[in-house]
mmCIF file of C-alpha atoms in Angstrom:
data_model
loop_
_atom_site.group_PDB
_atom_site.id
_atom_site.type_symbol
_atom_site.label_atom_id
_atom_site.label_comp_id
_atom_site.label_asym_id
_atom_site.label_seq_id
_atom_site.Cartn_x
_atom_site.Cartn_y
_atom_site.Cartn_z
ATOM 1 C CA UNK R 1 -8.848 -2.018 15.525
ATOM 2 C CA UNK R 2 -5.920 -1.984 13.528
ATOM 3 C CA UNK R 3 -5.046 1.669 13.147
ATOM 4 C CA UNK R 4 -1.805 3.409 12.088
ATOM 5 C CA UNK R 5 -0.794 7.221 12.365
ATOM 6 C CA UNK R 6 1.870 8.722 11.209
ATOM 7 C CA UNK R 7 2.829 11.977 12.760
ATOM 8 C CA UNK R 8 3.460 14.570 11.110
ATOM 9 C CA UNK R 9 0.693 14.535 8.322
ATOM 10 C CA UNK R 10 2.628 17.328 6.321
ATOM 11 C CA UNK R 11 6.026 18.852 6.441
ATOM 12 C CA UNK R 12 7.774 21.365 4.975
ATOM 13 C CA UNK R 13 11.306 21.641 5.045
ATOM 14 C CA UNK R 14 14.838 23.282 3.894
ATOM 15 C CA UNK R 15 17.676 22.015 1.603
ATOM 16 C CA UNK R 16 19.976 20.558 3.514
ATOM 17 C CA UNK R 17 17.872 20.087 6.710
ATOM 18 C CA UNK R 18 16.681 16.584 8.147
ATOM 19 C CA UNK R 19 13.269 15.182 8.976
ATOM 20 C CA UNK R 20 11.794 12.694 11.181
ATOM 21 C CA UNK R 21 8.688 10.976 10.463
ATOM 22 C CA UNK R 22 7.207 8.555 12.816
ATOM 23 C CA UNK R 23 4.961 5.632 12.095
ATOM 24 C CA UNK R 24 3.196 4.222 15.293
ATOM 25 C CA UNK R 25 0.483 1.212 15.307
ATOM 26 C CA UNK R 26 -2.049 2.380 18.201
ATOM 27 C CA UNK R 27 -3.566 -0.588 19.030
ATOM 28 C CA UNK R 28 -1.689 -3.421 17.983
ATOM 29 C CA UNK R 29 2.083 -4.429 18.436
ATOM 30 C CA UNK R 30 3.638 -4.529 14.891
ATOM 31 C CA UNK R 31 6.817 -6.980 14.466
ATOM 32 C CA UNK R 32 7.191 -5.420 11.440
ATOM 33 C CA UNK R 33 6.540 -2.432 9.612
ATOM 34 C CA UNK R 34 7.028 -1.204 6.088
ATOM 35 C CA UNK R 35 7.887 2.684 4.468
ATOM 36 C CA UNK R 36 6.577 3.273 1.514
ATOM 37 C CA UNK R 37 7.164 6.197 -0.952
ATOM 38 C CA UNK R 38 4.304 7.170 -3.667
ATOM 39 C CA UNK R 39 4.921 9.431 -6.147
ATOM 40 C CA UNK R 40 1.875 11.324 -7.416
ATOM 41 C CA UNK R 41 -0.188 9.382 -9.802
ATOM 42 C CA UNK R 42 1.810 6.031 -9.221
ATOM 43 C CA UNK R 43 2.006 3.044 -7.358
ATOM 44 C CA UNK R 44 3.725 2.214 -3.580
ATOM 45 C CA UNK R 45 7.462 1.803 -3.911
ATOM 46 C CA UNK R 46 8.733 -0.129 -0.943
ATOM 47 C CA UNK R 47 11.446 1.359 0.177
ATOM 48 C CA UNK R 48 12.814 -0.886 3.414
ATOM 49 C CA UNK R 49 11.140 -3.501 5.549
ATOM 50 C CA UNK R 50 12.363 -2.891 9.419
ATOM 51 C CA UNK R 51 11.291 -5.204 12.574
ATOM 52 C CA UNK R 52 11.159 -4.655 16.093
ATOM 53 C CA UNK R 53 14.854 -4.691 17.341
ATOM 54 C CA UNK R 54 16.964 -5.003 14.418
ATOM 55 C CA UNK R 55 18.373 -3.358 11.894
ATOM 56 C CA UNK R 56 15.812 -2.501 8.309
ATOM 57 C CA UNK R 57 16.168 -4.054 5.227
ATOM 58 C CA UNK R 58 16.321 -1.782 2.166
ATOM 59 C CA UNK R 59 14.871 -2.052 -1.461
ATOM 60 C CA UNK R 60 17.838 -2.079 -3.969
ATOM 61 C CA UNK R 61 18.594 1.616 -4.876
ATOM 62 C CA UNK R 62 17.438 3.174 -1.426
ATOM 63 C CA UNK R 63 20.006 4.749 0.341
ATOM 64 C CA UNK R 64 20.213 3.530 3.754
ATOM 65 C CA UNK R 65 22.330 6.415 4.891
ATOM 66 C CA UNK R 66 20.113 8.778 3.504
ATOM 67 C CA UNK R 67 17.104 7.054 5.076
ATOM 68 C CA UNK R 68 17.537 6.070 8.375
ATOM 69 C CA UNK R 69 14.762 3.724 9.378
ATOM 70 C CA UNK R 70 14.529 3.095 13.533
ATOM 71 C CA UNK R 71 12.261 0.382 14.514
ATOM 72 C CA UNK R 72 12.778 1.066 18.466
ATOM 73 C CA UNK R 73 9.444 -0.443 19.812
ATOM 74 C CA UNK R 74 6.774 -2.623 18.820
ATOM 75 C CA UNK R 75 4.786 0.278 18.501
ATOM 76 C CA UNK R 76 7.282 2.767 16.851
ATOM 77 C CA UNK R 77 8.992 3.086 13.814
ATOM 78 C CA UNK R 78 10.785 6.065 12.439
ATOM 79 C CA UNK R 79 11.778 7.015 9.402
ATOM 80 C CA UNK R 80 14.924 10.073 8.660
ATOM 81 C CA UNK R 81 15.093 11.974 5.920
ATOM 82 C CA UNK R 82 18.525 13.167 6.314
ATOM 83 C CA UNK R 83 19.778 16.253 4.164
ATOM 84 C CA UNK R 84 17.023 16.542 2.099
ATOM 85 C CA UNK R 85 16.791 17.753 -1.488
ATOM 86 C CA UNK R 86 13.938 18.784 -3.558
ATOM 87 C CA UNK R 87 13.933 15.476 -5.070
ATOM 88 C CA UNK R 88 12.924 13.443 -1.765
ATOM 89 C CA UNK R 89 9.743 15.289 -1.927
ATOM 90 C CA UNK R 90 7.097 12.983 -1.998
ATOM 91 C CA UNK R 91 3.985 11.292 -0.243
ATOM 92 C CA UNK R 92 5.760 8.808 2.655
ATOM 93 C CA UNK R 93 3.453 5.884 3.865
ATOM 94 C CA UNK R 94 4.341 3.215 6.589
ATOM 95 C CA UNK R 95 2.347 -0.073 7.314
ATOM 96 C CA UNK R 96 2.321 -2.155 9.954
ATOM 97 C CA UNK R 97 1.449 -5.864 10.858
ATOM 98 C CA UNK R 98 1.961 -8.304 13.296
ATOM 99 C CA UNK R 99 2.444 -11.892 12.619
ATOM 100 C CA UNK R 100 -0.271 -12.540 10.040
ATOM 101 C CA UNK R 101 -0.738 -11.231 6.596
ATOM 102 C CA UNK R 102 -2.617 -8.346 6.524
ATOM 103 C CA UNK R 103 -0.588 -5.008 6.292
ATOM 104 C CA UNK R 104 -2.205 -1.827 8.054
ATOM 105 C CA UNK R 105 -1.679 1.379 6.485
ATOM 106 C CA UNK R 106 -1.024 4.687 8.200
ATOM 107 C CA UNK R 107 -2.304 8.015 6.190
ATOM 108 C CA UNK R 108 0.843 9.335 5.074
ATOM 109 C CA UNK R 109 3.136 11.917 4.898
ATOM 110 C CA UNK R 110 2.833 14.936 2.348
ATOM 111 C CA UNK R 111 7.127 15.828 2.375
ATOM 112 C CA UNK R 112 7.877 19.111 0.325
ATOM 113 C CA UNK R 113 12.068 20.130 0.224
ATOM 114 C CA UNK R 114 12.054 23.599 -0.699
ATOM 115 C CA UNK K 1 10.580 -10.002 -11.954
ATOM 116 C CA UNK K 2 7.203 -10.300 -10.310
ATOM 117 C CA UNK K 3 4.547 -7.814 -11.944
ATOM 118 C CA UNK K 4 0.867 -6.400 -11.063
ATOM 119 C CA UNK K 5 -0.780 -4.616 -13.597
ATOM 120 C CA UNK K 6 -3.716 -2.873 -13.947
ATOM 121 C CA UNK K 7 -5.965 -0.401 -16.257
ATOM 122 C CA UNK K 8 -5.273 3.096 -15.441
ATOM 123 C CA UNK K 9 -9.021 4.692 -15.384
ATOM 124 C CA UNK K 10 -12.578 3.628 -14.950
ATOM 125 C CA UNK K 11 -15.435 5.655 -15.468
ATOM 126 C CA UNK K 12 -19.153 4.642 -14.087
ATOM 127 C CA UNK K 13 -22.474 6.075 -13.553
ATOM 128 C CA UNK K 14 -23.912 6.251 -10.049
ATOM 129 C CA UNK K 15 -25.481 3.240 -9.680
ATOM 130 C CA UNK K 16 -23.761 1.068 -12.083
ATOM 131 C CA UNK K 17 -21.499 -1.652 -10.933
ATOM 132 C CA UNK K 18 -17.899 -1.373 -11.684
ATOM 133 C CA UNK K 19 -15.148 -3.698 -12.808
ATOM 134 C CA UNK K 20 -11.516 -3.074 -11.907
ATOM 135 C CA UNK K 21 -9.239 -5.967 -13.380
ATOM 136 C CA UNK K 22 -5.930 -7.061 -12.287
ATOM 137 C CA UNK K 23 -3.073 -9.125 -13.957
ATOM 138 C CA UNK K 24 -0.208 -10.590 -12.138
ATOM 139 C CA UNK K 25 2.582 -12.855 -12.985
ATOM 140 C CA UNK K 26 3.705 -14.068 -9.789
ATOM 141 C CA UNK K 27 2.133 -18.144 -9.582
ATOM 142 C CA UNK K 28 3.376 -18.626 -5.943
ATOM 143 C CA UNK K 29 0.615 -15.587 -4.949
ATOM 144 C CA UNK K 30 -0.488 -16.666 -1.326
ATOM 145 C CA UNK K 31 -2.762 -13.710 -0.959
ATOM 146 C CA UNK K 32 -4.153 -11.071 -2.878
ATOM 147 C CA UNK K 33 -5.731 -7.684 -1.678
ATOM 148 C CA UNK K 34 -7.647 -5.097 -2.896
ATOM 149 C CA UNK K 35 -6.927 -1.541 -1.035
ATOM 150 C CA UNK K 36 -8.630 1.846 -1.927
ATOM 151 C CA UNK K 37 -6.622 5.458 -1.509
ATOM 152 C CA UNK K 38 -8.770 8.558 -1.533
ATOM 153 C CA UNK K 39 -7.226 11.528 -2.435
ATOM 154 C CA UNK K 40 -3.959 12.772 0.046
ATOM 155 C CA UNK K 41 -4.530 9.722 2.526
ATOM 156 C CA UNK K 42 -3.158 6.383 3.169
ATOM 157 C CA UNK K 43 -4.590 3.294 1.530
ATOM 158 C CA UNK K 44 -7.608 1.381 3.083
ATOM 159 C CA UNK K 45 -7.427 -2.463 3.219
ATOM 160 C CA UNK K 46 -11.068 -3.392 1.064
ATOM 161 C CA UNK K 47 -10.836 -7.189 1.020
ATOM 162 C CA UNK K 48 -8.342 -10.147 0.361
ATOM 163 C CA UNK K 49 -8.944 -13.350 -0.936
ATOM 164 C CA UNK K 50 -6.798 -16.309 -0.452
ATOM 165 C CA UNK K 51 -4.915 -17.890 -3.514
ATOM 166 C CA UNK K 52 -6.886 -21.638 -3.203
ATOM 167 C CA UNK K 53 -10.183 -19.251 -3.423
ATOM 168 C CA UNK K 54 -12.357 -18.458 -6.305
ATOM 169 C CA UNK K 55 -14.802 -15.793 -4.830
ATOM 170 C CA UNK K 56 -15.192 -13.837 -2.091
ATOM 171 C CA UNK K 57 -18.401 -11.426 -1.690
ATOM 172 C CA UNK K 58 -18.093 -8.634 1.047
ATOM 173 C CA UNK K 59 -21.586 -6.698 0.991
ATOM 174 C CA UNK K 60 -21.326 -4.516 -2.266
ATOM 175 C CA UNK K 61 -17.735 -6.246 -3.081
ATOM 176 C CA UNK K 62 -17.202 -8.947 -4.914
ATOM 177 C CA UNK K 63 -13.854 -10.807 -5.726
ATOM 178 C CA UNK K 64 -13.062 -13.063 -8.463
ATOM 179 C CA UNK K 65 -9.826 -14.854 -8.883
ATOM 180 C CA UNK K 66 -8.830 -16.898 -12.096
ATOM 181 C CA UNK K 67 -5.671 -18.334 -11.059
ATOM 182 C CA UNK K 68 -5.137 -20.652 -14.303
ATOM 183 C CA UNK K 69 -4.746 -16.905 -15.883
ATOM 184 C CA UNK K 70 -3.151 -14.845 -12.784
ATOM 185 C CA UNK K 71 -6.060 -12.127 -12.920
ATOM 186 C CA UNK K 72 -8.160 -10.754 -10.600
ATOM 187 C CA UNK K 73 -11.386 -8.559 -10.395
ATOM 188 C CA UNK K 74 -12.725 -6.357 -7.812
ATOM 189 C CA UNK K 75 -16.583 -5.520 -8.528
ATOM 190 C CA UNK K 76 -18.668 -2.603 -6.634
ATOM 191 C CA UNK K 77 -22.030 -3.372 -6.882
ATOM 192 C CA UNK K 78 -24.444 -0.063 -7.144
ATOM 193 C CA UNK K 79 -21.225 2.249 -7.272
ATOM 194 C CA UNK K 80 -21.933 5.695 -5.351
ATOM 195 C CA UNK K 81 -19.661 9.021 -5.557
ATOM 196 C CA UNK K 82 -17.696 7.967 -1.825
ATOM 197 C CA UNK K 83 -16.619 5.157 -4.160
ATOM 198 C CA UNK K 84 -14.115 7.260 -6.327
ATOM 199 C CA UNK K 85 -10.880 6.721 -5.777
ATOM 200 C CA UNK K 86 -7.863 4.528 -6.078
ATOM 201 C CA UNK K 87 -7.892 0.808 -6.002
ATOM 202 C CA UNK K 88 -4.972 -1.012 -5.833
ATOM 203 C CA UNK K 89 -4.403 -4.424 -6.210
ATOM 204 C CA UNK K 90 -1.652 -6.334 -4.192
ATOM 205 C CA UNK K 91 -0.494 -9.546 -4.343
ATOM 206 C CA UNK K 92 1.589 -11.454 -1.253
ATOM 207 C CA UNK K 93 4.220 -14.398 -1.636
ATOM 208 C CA UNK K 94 5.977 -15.924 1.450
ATOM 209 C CA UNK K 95 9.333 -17.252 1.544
ATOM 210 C CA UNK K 96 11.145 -17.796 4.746
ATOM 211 C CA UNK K 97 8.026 -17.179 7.171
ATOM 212 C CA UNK K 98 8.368 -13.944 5.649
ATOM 213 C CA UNK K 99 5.790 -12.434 3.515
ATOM 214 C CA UNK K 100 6.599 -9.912 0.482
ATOM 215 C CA UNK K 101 4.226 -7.531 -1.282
ATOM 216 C CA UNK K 102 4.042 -6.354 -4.408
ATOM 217 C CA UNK K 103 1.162 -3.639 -5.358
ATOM 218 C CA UNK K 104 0.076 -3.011 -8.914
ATOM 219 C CA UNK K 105 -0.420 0.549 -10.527
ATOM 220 C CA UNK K 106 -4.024 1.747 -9.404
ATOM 221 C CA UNK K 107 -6.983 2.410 -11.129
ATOM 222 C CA UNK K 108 -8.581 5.664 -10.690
ATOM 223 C CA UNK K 109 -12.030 5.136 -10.832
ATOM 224 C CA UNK K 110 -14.315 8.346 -11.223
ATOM 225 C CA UNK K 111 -17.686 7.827 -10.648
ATOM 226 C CA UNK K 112 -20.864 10.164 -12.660
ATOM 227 C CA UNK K 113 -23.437 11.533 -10.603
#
């Protein structure tokens, strides 16, 4: 139980261009859900905190216009990369969890701007 | 602001236990975790112990938590290859009914065969 995907697992994309990544819990209903972004070789840096139905709360210096964060389902949560620049390449990781504690983690999302 | 640190890299033989050690500075901790990331994936949820708690054993896992000195430990008994990786610590706090995470800065541990 308790299992997050993200979809997709890699993605490759143009300067300039947009990307969606999506974030679903599969067999739980997650009030709220988390996106994460992890540079290599150092810690989680939460970037916004969204729940089912309203609008996401971001981390101080994360640009809310430049990531859109969707929380449109208690199963869903999406997260936009809009225009993209080589710098907002990174590893992307959601979590989920319902009304308890624990936070589940999906497997992440490998994001190279070229 | 709240912290959670932790030693960089750990190096053990196959079949030694290992130690991974955790500082925090956040008192008001209500939970803290323990999560492992191998290599290009997500992070995997180990154990947790709750803040009123000294100990927690899970199989080959084994918690401690000294709260007088805000540091915890996270010890693999008989440590195997699989067990390289990542560990992360993580501490919780909740204000508001709502709870807020903070995750230290991993320890890659390599383990010998």
């Amino acid at each position: 139980g308790a299992v997050v995907s993200q979809h997709p697992s890699r993605v490759i994309c143009k300067s300039g261009t947009s990307v969606k990544i999506e974030c679903r819990s599969l067999d739980f209903q997650a009030t709220t859900m988390f996106w994460y972004r992890q540079f290599p070789k150092q810690s989680l840096m939460l970037m916004a905190t969204s729940n089912e139905g309203s609008k996401a709360t971001y981390e101080q210096g994360v640009e809310k216009d430049k990531f859109l964060i969707n929380h449109a389902s208690l199963t869903l949560s999406t997260l936009t990369v809009t225009s993209a620049h080589p710098e907002d390449s990174s590893f992307y990781i959601c979590s989920a969890k319902t009304g308890g504690h624990e936070q589940y983690f999906g497997p992440g999302t490998r994001l190279t701007v070229t | 602001g709240e912290d959670v640190e932790q030693s960089l890299f750990l190096s053990v033989r196959e079949g030694d236990s290992s130690v991974i050690n955790c500082t925090y500075t956040d008192s008001s901790s209500t939970y803290l975790y323990w999560y492992k990331q191998e290599p290009g994936a997500g992070l995997q949820l180990l154990t947790y112990i709750f803040s009123n708690m000294d100990m927690k054993q899970d199989q080959r896992l084994t918690v401690l938590l000294n709260k007088k000195d805000k540091h915890l430990s996270l010890r693999i008994a008989d440590t195997q290859t699989g067990d390289s990786a990542i560990y992360f610590c993580a501490e919780s706090t909740r204000d508001s009914g709502t709870y807020k995470y903070i995750f230290g800065t991993g320890t890659r541990l390599k383990v010998l065969a």
